[in-house]
Amino acid sequence: KTGYVCIDPAFVNTASTTSSITFLDGEKGILRYRGIPIEQLGEKSTFVETSYLLIYGKLPSKSELSRFSTLLTRHSLIHEDMKRFFDGYPSTAHPMAILSAMVLSLSSYYPEAIDVKNTEHLDITIARLLSKVRTIAAFSYKKSIGQPFVYPHNSLSYCANFLNMMFSVPAEPYEIDEDIVKVLNLLLILHADHEQNCSTSTVRLVGSSKANLFASVAAGICALWGPLHGGANQEVVTMLEAIRSDGGDVSKFVKLAKDKTSNFRLMGFGHRVYKNYDPRAVLIKAAADKILAKLGIKDPLLDIAQRLEETALKDPYFVERKLYPNVDFYSGIIYRALGFPTNMFTVMFALGRLPGWIAHWKEMNDDPTGKIGRPRQIYTGENAVDYTPLDERE
Ligand code: SDX
């Protein structure tokens, strides 16, 4: 379809064929991180522990987990000069634009991360990235609503710290709701890695030139922003709101999505690999029902989403093409219930995907035989033609 075939063995070695990080079976709807099913990790693990598993290849011992957690706690602040970057952004700046720029700028404050051959500081660099992205994300939200930045607090867990930075205000104490911390851990775990998706392939391709971790992940953030990829979770809510304001008739939108003359697609539906129900969507849908009931929230968009899914999954167009809800279909419903604005949804996806990006970048850099990614193509342009002088052209 695209006239693009990867035939360069160097690229095949470097960026995409072998990895021991994540296994997914699109036909059976199976997803495992380092062999462990996401259903077990979602139920029993935390995002910090799952991050360690993805990045270092095994579940941490007690002492390894304690050391990793301490590193994340100790490296959550951004340099005060970086805080001043926010003065230059308009309050309407999309937080994904800020996130990518700020992550790239971390390489200016930690130059020891630039030489990827020097792995002496790699653990600290990984901890800095995984920890500071929370702070950057929360500060970009506070900037957008004109509230004072709330600094990280060393007494709080990874997710509780992020929620506190996002939603507390100096004027009153913010009560951490453990159910919200739990569902946030689940969401971040379910987004943590997904094999060679668009943004992870971007991180690997950029990193294959020996670009540093901050630069490679900044590129991955840009790729994730696209509405066909991580940006879909924001587009799903926009779509559901359009259905609601149109009177809630989901069959009208299912029909529109089948109409090839419209460029409308059901956002949050379909997947490059899953030709079955995305296992993450199953868990997110159940979590949405649970947390909304716990918080006493009746979100009309959840009802519309469920009716849309039921209608589409009865329609031969979707059944024949094996188009099912993906990870983005229900996640926005939970983010809304937790108080995140829609323009933060893809930032939440990026926060979750960080350990996956880091793990793939590290796996590639740990491979001494790795080569720079250099895809080839099937050329479809003009054959050899002579230069035409300007006055002879139409
Ligand atoms: C993510 O790769 C990953 O792992 C990504 C991700 C991760 O964790 O990193 O899982 C995260 O990106 C999830 C996907 C989020 N994007 C969306 O929800 C956007 C809406 N979905 C589509 O645009 C689409 O389904 C894709 C991009 C996700 C997948 O596209 P494919 O597999 O390349 O499908 P296709 O474009 O080849 O379409 C096949 C057919 C086409 O119709 P025909 O040409 O056969 O007639 O299915 C149709 C498409 O028109 N189709 C849809 C549709 N998705 C595909 N029709 C209506 N609505 C849709 N959502």
PDB file of C-alpha atoms in Angstrom, residues 244-394:
ATOM      1  CA  ARG A 244     -24.181  12.855  22.598  1.00  0.00           C
ATOM      2  CA  SER A 245     -24.770  16.345  21.242  1.00  0.00           C
ATOM      3  CA  ASP A 246     -26.255  14.801  18.108  1.00  0.00           C
ATOM      4  CA  GLY A 247     -28.902  13.071  20.225  1.00  0.00           C
ATOM      5  CA  GLY A 248     -27.041   9.845  21.052  1.00  0.00           C
ATOM      6  CA  ASP A 249     -28.009   7.800  17.972  1.00  0.00           C
ATOM      7  CA  VAL A 250     -24.962   5.505  17.717  1.00  0.00           C
ATOM      8  CA  SER A 251     -26.235   3.629  14.631  1.00  0.00           C
ATOM      9  CA  LYS A 252     -25.950   6.865  12.634  1.00  0.00           C
ATOM     10  CA  PHE A 253     -22.224   7.062  13.454  1.00  0.00           C
ATOM     11  CA  VAL A 254     -21.650   3.360  12.822  1.00  0.00           C
ATOM     12  CA  LYS A 255     -23.194   3.884   9.378  1.00  0.00           C
ATOM     13  CA  LEU A 256     -20.995   6.951   8.798  1.00  0.00           C
ATOM     14  CA  ALA A 257     -17.870   4.977   9.749  1.00  0.00           C
ATOM     15  CA  LYS A 258     -18.714   2.457   7.021  1.00  0.00           C
ATOM     16  CA  ASP A 259     -19.185   5.172   4.401  1.00  0.00           C
ATOM     17  CA  LYS A 260     -15.939   5.323   2.441  1.00  0.00           C
ATOM     18  CA  THR A 261     -16.775   8.804   1.175  1.00  0.00           C
ATOM     19  CA  SER A 262     -16.687  10.121   4.731  1.00  0.00           C
ATOM     20  CA  ASN A 263     -13.269  10.207   6.381  1.00  0.00           C
ATOM     21  CA  PHE A 264     -14.932   9.344   9.673  1.00  0.00           C
ATOM     22  CA  ARG A 265     -13.646   6.340  11.590  1.00  0.00           C
ATOM     23  CA  LEU A 266     -14.795   4.995  14.932  1.00  0.00           C
ATOM     24  CA  MET A 267     -11.924   6.218  17.090  1.00  0.00           C
ATOM     25  CA  GLY A 268     -10.761   3.623  19.584  1.00  0.00           C
ATOM     26  CA  PHE A 269     -11.791   0.859  17.202  1.00  0.00           C
ATOM     27  CA  GLY A 270      -9.520  -1.375  15.144  1.00  0.00           C
ATOM     28  CA  HIS A 271      -5.863  -2.243  15.512  1.00  0.00           C
ATOM     29  CA  ARG A 272      -2.839  -3.013  13.328  1.00  0.00           C
ATOM     30  CA  VAL A 273      -2.242  -6.258  15.207  1.00  0.00           C
ATOM     31  CA  TYR A 274      -5.270  -7.211  17.335  1.00  0.00           C
ATOM     32  CA  LYS A 275      -7.881  -8.905  15.189  1.00  0.00           C
ATOM     33  CA  ASN A 276      -9.638  -9.797  18.408  1.00  0.00           C
ATOM     34  CA  TYR A 277     -10.751  -7.788  21.416  1.00  0.00           C
ATOM     35  CA  ASP A 278      -7.737  -5.835  22.751  1.00  0.00           C
ATOM     36  CA  PRO A 279      -7.080  -7.509  26.141  1.00  0.00           C
ATOM     37  CA  ARG A 280      -6.287  -4.090  27.603  1.00  0.00           C
ATOM     38  CA  ALA A 281      -9.697  -2.756  26.581  1.00  0.00           C
ATOM     39  CA  VAL A 282     -11.371  -5.615  28.501  1.00  0.00           C
ATOM     40  CA  LEU A 283      -9.570  -4.625  31.714  1.00  0.00           C
ATOM     41  CA  ILE A 284     -10.034  -0.876  31.185  1.00  0.00           C
ATOM     42  CA  LYS A 285     -13.759  -1.280  30.518  1.00  0.00           C
ATOM     43  CA  ALA A 286     -14.183  -3.256  33.769  1.00  0.00           C
ATOM     44  CA  ALA A 287     -12.117  -0.682  35.662  1.00  0.00           C
ATOM     45  CA  ALA A 288     -14.231   2.138  34.230  1.00  0.00           C
ATOM     46  CA  ASP A 289     -17.444   0.538  35.497  1.00  0.00           C
ATOM     47  CA  LYS A 290     -15.840  -0.009  38.921  1.00  0.00           C
ATOM     48  CA  ILE A 291     -14.267   3.404  39.519  1.00  0.00           C
ATOM     49  CA  LEU A 292     -17.277   5.352  38.209  1.00  0.00           C
ATOM     50  CA  ALA A 293     -19.536   3.391  40.572  1.00  0.00           C
ATOM     51  CA  LYS A 294     -17.089   3.996  43.460  1.00  0.00           C
ATOM     52  CA  LEU A 295     -16.956   7.736  42.712  1.00  0.00           C
ATOM     53  CA  GLY A 296     -20.715   7.865  42.177  1.00  0.00           C
ATOM     54  CA  ILE A 297     -20.268   9.226  38.649  1.00  0.00           C
ATOM     55  CA  LYS A 298     -22.857   8.529  35.946  1.00  0.00           C
ATOM     56  CA  ASP A 299     -21.032   9.512  32.756  1.00  0.00           C
ATOM     57  CA  PRO A 300     -23.407   9.526  29.760  1.00  0.00           C
ATOM     58  CA  LEU A 301     -20.378   8.984  27.520  1.00  0.00           C
ATOM     59  CA  LEU A 302     -19.837   5.526  29.064  1.00  0.00           C
ATOM     60  CA  ASP A 303     -23.381   4.550  28.146  1.00  0.00           C
ATOM     61  CA  ILE A 304     -22.855   5.873  24.593  1.00  0.00           C
ATOM     62  CA  ALA A 305     -19.528   3.991  24.327  1.00  0.00           C
ATOM     63  CA  GLN A 306     -21.153   0.728  25.417  1.00  0.00           C
ATOM     64  CA  ARG A 307     -24.038   1.147  22.962  1.00  0.00           C
ATOM     65  CA  LEU A 308     -21.605   2.058  20.192  1.00  0.00           C
ATOM     66  CA  GLU A 309     -19.553  -1.065  20.874  1.00  0.00           C
ATOM     67  CA  GLU A 310     -22.637  -3.309  20.952  1.00  0.00           C
ATOM     68  CA  THR A 311     -23.984  -1.864  17.692  1.00  0.00           C
ATOM     69  CA  ALA A 312     -20.654  -2.015  15.843  1.00  0.00           C
ATOM     70  CA  LEU A 313     -19.859  -5.561  16.968  1.00  0.00           C
ATOM     71  CA  LYS A 314     -23.169  -6.727  15.505  1.00  0.00           C
ATOM     72  CA  ASP A 315     -22.420  -5.069  12.149  1.00  0.00           C
ATOM     73  CA  PRO A 316     -20.878  -7.308   9.410  1.00  0.00           C
ATOM     74  CA  TYR A 317     -18.601  -4.434   8.278  1.00  0.00           C
ATOM     75  CA  PHE A 318     -16.816  -4.451  11.645  1.00  0.00           C
ATOM     76  CA  VAL A 319     -17.076  -8.204  12.201  1.00  0.00           C
ATOM     77  CA  GLU A 320     -15.610  -9.073   8.775  1.00  0.00           C
ATOM     78  CA  ARG A 321     -12.726  -6.611   9.277  1.00  0.00           C
ATOM     79  CA  LYS A 322     -12.211  -7.822  12.868  1.00  0.00           C
ATOM     80  CA  LEU A 323     -12.518  -4.295  14.213  1.00  0.00           C
ATOM     81  CA  TYR A 324     -12.831  -4.338  18.002  1.00  0.00           C
ATOM     82  CA  PRO A 325     -12.407  -1.707  20.728  1.00  0.00           C
ATOM     83  CA  ASN A 326      -8.721  -1.044  21.420  1.00  0.00           C
ATOM     84  CA  VAL A 327      -6.870   0.342  24.426  1.00  0.00           C
ATOM     85  CA  ASP A 328      -8.070   3.875  23.685  1.00  0.00           C
ATOM     86  CA  PHE A 329     -11.804   3.196  23.576  1.00  0.00           C
ATOM     87  CA  TYR A 330     -12.595   3.302  27.310  1.00  0.00           C
ATOM     88  CA  SER A 331      -9.463   4.853  28.832  1.00  0.00           C
ATOM     89  CA  GLY A 332     -10.698   8.425  28.358  1.00  0.00           C
ATOM     90  CA  ILE A 333     -13.845   7.646  30.351  1.00  0.00           C
ATOM     91  CA  ILE A 334     -11.671   6.876  33.373  1.00  0.00           C
ATOM     92  CA  TYR A 335      -9.374   9.862  32.866  1.00  0.00           C
ATOM     93  CA  ARG A 336     -12.462  12.130  32.743  1.00  0.00           C
ATOM     94  CA  ALA A 337     -13.765  10.595  35.976  1.00  0.00           C
ATOM     95  CA  LEU A 338     -10.398  11.233  37.642  1.00  0.00           C
ATOM     96  CA  GLY A 339     -10.529  14.886  36.594  1.00  0.00           C
ATOM     97  CA  PHE A 340      -8.022  14.920  33.720  1.00  0.00           C
ATOM     98  CA  PRO A 341      -8.902  17.262  30.845  1.00  0.00           C
ATOM     99  CA  THR A 342      -9.032  15.639  27.369  1.00  0.00           C
ATOM    100  CA  ASN A 343      -5.800  17.301  26.240  1.00  0.00           C
ATOM    101  CA  MET A 344      -3.976  15.400  29.006  1.00  0.00           C
ATOM    102  CA  PHE A 345      -5.192  11.964  27.876  1.00  0.00           C
ATOM    103  CA  THR A 346      -2.332  11.344  25.436  1.00  0.00           C
ATOM    104  CA  VAL A 347       0.122  12.634  28.039  1.00  0.00           C
ATOM    105  CA  MET A 348      -1.213   9.879  30.307  1.00  0.00           C
ATOM    106  CA  PHE A 349      -0.600   7.388  27.506  1.00  0.00           C
ATOM    107  CA  ALA A 350       2.982   8.685  27.189  1.00  0.00           C
ATOM    108  CA  LEU A 351       3.522   8.442  30.963  1.00  0.00           C
ATOM    109  CA  GLY A 352       2.386   4.828  30.842  1.00  0.00           C
ATOM    110  CA  ARG A 353       4.451   3.970  27.738  1.00  0.00           C
ATOM    111  CA  LEU A 354       7.687   5.394  29.138  1.00  0.00           C
ATOM    112  CA  PRO A 355       9.019   2.123  30.618  1.00  0.00           C
ATOM    113  CA  GLY A 356       8.356   0.370  27.315  1.00  0.00           C
ATOM    114  CA  TRP A 357      10.212   3.009  25.344  1.00  0.00           C
ATOM    115  CA  ILE A 358      13.083   2.906  27.850  1.00  0.00           C
ATOM    116  CA  ALA A 359      13.200  -0.915  27.766  1.00  0.00           C
ATOM    117  CA  HIS A 360      13.338  -1.045  23.966  1.00  0.00           C
ATOM    118  CA  TRP A 361      15.968   1.715  23.779  1.00  0.00           C
ATOM    119  CA  LYS A 362      18.062  -0.138  26.394  1.00  0.00           C
ATOM    120  CA  GLU A 363      17.594  -3.531  24.716  1.00  0.00           C
ATOM    121  CA  MET A 364      18.801  -2.087  21.438  1.00  0.00           C
ATOM    122  CA  ASN A 365      21.773  -0.324  23.021  1.00  0.00           C
ATOM    123  CA  ASP A 366      22.700  -3.447  24.976  1.00  0.00           C
ATOM    124  CA  ASP A 367      23.127  -5.288  21.653  1.00  0.00           C
ATOM    125  CA  PRO A 368      26.778  -4.868  20.585  1.00  0.00           C
ATOM    126  CA  THR A 369      25.931  -5.988  17.060  1.00  0.00           C
ATOM    127  CA  GLY A 370      23.213  -3.347  16.663  1.00  0.00           C
ATOM    128  CA  LYS A 371      23.416  -1.191  13.544  1.00  0.00           C
ATOM    129  CA  ILE A 372      21.826   2.112  12.608  1.00  0.00           C
ATOM    130  CA  GLY A 373      18.316   1.696  11.257  1.00  0.00           C
ATOM    131  CA  ARG A 374      18.285   2.492   7.581  1.00  0.00           C
ATOM    132  CA  PRO A 375      15.029   1.336   5.900  1.00  0.00           C
ATOM    133  CA  ARG A 376      15.009   1.009   2.108  1.00  0.00           C
ATOM    134  CA  GLN A 377      12.090   1.522  -0.321  1.00  0.00           C
ATOM    135  CA  ILE A 378      10.602   0.525  -3.663  1.00  0.00           C
ATOM    136  CA  TYR A 379      11.251   3.588  -5.853  1.00  0.00           C
ATOM    137  CA  THR A 380       8.075   4.632  -7.727  1.00  0.00           C
ATOM    138  CA  GLY A 381       9.216   7.983  -9.181  1.00  0.00           C
ATOM    139  CA  GLU A 382      10.499   9.081 -12.609  1.00  0.00           C
ATOM    140  CA  ASN A 383      13.301   7.166 -14.317  1.00  0.00           C
ATOM    141  CA  ALA A 384      16.475   9.071 -15.309  1.00  0.00           C
ATOM    142  CA  VAL A 385      15.409  12.392 -16.936  1.00  0.00           C
ATOM    143  CA  ASP A 386      17.517  15.409 -18.086  1.00  0.00           C
ATOM    144  CA  TYR A 387      17.458  18.845 -16.465  1.00  0.00           C
ATOM    145  CA  THR A 388      15.032  21.293 -18.165  1.00  0.00           C
ATOM    146  CA  PRO A 389      16.256  24.909 -18.309  1.00  0.00           C
ATOM    147  CA  LEU A 390      13.902  27.412 -16.651  1.00  0.00           C
ATOM    148  CA  ASP A 391      12.790  29.162 -19.853  1.00  0.00           C
ATOM    149  CA  GLU A 392      11.837  25.811 -21.441  1.00  0.00           C
ATOM    150  CA  ARG A 393       9.454  24.800 -18.654  1.00  0.00           C
ATOM    151  CA  GLU A 394       5.657  25.343 -18.799  1.00  0.00           C
TER     152      GLU A 394
END
